[in-house]
PDB file of C-alpha atoms in Angstrom:
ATOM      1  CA  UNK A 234      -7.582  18.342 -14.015  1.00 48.00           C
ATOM      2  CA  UNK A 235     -11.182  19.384 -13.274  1.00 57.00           C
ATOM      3  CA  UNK A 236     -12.104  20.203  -9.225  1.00 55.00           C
ATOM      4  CA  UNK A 237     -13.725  16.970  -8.571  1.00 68.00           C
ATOM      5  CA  UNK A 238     -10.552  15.207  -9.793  1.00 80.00           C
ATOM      6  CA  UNK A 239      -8.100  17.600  -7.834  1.00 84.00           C
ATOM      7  CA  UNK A 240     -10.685  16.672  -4.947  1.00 87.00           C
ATOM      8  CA  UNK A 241     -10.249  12.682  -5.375  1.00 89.00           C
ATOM      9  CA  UNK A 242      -6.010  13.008  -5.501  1.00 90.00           C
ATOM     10  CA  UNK A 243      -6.121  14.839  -2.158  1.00 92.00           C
ATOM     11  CA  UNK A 244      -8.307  12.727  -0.465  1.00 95.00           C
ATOM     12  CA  UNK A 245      -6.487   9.741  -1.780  1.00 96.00           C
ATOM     13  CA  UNK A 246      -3.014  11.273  -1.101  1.00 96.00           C
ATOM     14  CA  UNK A 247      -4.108  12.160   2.434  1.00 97.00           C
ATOM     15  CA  UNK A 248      -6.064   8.918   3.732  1.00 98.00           C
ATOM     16  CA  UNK A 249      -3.178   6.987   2.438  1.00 98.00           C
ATOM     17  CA  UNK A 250      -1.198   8.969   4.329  1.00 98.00           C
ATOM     18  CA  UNK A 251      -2.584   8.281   7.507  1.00 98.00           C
ATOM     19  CA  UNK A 252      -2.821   4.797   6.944  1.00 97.00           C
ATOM     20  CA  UNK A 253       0.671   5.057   6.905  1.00 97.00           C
ATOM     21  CA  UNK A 254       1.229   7.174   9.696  1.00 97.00           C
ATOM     22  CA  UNK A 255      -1.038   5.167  11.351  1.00 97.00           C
ATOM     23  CA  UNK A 256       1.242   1.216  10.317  1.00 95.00           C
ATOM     24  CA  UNK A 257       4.103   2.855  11.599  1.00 94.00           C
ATOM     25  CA  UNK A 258       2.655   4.058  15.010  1.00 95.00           C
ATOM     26  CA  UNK A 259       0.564   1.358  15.792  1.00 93.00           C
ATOM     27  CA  UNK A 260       1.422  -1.439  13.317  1.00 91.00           C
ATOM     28  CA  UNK A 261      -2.261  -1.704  12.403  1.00 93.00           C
ATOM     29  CA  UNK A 262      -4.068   0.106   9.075  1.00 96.00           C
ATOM     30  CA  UNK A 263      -7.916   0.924  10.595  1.00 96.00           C
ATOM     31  CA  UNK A 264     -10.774  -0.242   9.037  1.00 96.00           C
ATOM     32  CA  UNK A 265     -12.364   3.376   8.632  1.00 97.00           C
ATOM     33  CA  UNK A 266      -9.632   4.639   6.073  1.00 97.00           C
ATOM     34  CA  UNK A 267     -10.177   1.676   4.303  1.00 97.00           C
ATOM     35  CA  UNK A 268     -13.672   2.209   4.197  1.00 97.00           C
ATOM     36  CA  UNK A 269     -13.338   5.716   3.385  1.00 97.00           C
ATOM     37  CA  UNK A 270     -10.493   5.047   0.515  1.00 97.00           C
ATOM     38  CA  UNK A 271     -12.893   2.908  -1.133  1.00 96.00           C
ATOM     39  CA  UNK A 272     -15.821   5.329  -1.130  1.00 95.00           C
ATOM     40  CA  UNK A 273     -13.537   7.622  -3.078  1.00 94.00           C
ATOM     41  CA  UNK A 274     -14.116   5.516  -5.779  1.00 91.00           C
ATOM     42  CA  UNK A 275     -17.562   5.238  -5.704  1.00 93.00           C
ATOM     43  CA  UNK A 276     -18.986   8.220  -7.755  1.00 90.00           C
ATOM     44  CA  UNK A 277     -17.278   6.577 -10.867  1.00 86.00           C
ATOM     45  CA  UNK A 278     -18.188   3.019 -10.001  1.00 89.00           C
ATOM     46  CA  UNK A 279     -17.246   1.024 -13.041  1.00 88.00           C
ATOM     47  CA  UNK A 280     -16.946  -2.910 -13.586  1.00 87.00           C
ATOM     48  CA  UNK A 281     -13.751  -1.789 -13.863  1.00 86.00           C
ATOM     49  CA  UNK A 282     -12.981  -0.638 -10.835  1.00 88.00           C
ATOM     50  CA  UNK A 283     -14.601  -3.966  -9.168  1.00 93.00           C
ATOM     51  CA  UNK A 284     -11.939  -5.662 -10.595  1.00 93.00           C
ATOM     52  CA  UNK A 285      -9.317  -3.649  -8.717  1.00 93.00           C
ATOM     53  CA  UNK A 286     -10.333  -5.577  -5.836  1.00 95.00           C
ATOM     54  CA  UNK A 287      -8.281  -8.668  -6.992  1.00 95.00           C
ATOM     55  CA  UNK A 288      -5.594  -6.949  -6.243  1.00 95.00           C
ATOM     56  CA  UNK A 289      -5.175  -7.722  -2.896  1.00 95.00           C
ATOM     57  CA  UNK A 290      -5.886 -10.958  -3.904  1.00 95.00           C
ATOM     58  CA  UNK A 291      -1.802 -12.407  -3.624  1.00 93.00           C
ATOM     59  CA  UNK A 292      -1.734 -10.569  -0.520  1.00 93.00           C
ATOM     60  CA  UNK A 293      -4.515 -12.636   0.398  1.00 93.00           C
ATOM     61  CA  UNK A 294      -3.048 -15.564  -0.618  1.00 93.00           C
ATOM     62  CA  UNK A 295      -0.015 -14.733   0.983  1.00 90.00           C
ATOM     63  CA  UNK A 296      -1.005 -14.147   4.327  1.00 90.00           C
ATOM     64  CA  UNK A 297      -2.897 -17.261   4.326  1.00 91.00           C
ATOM     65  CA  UNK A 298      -0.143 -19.625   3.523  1.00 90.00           C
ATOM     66  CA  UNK A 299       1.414 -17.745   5.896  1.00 84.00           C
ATOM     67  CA  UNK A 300       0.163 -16.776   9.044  1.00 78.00           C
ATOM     68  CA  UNK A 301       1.504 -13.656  11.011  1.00 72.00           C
ATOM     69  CA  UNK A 302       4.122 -12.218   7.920  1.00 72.00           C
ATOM     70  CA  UNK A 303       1.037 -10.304   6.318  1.00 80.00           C
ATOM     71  CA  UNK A 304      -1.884  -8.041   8.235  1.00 85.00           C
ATOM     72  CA  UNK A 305      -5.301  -7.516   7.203  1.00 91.00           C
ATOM     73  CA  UNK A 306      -5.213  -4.493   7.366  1.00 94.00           C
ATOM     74  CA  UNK A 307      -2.861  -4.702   4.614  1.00 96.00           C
ATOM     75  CA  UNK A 308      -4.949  -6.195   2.679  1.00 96.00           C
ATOM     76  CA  UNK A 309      -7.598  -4.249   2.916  1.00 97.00           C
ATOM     77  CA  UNK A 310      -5.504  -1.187   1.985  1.00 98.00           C
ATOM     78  CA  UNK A 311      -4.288  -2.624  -1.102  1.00 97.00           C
ATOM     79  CA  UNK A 312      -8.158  -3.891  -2.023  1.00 97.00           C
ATOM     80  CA  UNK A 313      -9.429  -0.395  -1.005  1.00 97.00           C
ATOM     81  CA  UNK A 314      -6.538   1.467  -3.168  1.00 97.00           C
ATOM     82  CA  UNK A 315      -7.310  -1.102  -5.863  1.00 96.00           C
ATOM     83  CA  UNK A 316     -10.955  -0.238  -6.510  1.00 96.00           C
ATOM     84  CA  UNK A 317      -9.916   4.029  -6.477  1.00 95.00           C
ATOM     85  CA  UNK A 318      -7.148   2.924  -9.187  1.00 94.00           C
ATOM     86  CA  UNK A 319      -8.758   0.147 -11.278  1.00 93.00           C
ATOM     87  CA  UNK A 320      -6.546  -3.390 -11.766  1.00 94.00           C
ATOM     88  CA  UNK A 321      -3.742  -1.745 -14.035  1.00 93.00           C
ATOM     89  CA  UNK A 322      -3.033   1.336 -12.593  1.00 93.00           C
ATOM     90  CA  UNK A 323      -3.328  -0.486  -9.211  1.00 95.00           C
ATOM     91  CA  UNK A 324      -1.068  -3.500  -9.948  1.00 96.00           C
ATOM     92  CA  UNK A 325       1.407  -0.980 -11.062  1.00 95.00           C
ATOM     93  CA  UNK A 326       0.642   0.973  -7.682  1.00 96.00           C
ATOM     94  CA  UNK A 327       1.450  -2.655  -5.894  1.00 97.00           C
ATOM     95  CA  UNK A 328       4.496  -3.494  -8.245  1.00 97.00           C
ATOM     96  CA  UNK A 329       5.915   0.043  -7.052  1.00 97.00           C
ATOM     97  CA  UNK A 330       5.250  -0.170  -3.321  1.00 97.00           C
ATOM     98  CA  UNK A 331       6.320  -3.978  -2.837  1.00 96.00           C
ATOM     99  CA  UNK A 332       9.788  -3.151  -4.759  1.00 97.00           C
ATOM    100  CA  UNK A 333      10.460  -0.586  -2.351  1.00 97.00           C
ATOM    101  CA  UNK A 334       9.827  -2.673   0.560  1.00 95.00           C
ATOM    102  CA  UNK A 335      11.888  -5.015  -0.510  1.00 95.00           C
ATOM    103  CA  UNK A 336      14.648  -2.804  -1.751  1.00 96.00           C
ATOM    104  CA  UNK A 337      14.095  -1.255   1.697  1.00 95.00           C
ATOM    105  CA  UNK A 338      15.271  -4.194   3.448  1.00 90.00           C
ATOM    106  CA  UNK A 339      17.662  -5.356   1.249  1.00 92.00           C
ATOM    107  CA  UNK A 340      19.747  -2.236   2.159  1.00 93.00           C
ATOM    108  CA  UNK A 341      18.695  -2.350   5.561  1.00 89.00           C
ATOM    109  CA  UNK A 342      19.764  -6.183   6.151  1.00 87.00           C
ATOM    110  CA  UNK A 343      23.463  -4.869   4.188  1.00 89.00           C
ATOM    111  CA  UNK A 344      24.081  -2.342   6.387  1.00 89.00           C
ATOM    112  CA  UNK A 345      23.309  -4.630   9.625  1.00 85.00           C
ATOM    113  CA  UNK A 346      25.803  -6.816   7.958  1.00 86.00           C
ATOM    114  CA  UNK A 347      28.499  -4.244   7.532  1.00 88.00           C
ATOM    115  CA  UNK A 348      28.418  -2.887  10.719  1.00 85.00           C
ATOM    116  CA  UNK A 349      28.489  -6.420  12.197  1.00 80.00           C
ATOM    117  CA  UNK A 350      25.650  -5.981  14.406  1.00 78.00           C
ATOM    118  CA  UNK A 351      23.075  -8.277  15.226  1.00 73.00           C
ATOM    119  CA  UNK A 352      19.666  -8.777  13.662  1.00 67.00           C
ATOM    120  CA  UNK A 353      16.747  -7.714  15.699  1.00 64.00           C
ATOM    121  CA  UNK A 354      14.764  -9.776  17.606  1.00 55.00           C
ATOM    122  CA  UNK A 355      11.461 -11.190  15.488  1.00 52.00           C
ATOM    123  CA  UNK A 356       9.006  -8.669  16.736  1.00 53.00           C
ATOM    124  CA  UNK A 357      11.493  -6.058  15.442  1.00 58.00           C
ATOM    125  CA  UNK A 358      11.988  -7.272  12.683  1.00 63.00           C
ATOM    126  CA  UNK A 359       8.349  -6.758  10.823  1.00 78.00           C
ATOM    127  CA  UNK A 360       7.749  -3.959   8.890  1.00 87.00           C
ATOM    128  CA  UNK A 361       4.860  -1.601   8.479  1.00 93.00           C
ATOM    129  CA  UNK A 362       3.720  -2.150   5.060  1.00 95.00           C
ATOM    130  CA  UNK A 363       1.125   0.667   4.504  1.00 96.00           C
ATOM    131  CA  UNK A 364       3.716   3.293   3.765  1.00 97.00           C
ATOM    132  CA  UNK A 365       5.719   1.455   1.425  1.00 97.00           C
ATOM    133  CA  UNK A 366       1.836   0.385  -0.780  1.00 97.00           C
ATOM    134  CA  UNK A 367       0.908   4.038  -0.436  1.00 98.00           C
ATOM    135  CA  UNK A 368       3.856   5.293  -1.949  1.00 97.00           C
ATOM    136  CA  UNK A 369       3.452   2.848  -4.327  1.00 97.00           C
ATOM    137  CA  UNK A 370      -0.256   3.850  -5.227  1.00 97.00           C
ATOM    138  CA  UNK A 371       0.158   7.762  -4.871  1.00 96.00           C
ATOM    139  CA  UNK A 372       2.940   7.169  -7.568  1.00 95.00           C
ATOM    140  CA  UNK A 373       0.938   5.429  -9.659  1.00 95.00           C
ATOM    141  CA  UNK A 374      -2.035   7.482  -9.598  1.00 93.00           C
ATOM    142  CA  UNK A 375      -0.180  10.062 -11.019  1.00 91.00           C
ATOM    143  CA  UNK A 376       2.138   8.389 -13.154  1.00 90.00           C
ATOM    144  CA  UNK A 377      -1.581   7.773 -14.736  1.00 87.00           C
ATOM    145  CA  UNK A 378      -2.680  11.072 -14.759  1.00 76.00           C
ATOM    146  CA  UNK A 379      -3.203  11.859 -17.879  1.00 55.00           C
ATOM    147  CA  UNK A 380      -2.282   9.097 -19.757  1.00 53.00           C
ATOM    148  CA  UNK A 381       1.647   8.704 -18.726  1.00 51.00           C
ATOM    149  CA  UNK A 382       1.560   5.306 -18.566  1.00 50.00           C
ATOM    150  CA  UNK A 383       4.889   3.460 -18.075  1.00 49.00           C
TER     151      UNK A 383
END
């Protein structure tokens, strides 16, 4: 992997990582690291990557059918992380991290309902999706380094 490319997979790595942090503290993904996840991309702009953008498309749709299950912040994460990854590599990203959220609370809801205990109220309830679509996009970005695509 050449410098500039060991560069981009930090600063990928480490923005999504505080978008993360950030979902979990504050339940909000800020604007500026999705600004600044999408200017990693920028000194290869392709077509290509302009496409990756249509990734957060379903989340899009999603949120607007609807209304309070899916941020925008969200949203812009996933169209940010999209653009570094390209459409492929990103839906795989997007594939990964939505699976995990939903495995995630599949095992979560199971254990509530073996321990008998109540569900929380619906404030509690919502998850912070940034870490679950970072994990899913740092995999993926190096699933696809180097060509090991699954």
């Amino acid at each position: 992997m050449q410098a500039d490319g060991v560069a981009q997979a930090a600063l990928f790595c480490c923005l999504l990582l505080a978008a993360s942090v950030w979902d979990i503290r504050k339940r909000i993904v800020p604007d500026t690291l999705c600004v600044l996840i999408f200017c990693i991309g920028l000194p290869s702009l392709t077509p290509d990557k302009l496409s990756g953008i249509l990734l957060a498309l379903p989340l899009l749709i999603a949120a607007l059918i609807k209304e309070g299950g899916m941020g925008g912040g969200d949203i812009k994460l996933t169209a940010a992380a999209g653009f570094v990854l390209e459409l492929p590599v990103g839906t795989e990203g997007l594939i990964l991290g939505l699976s995990a959220v939903l495995g995630y609370d599949m095992i979560r809801k199971g254990i509530r309902k073996l321990k008998k205990t109540e569900m929380p109220a619906a404030g509690e309830r919502i998850l912070p999706l940034a870490p679950f679509l970072s994990a899913g996009f740092i995999s993926a970005y190096f699933m696809n380094l180097g060509g090991l695509i699954l």
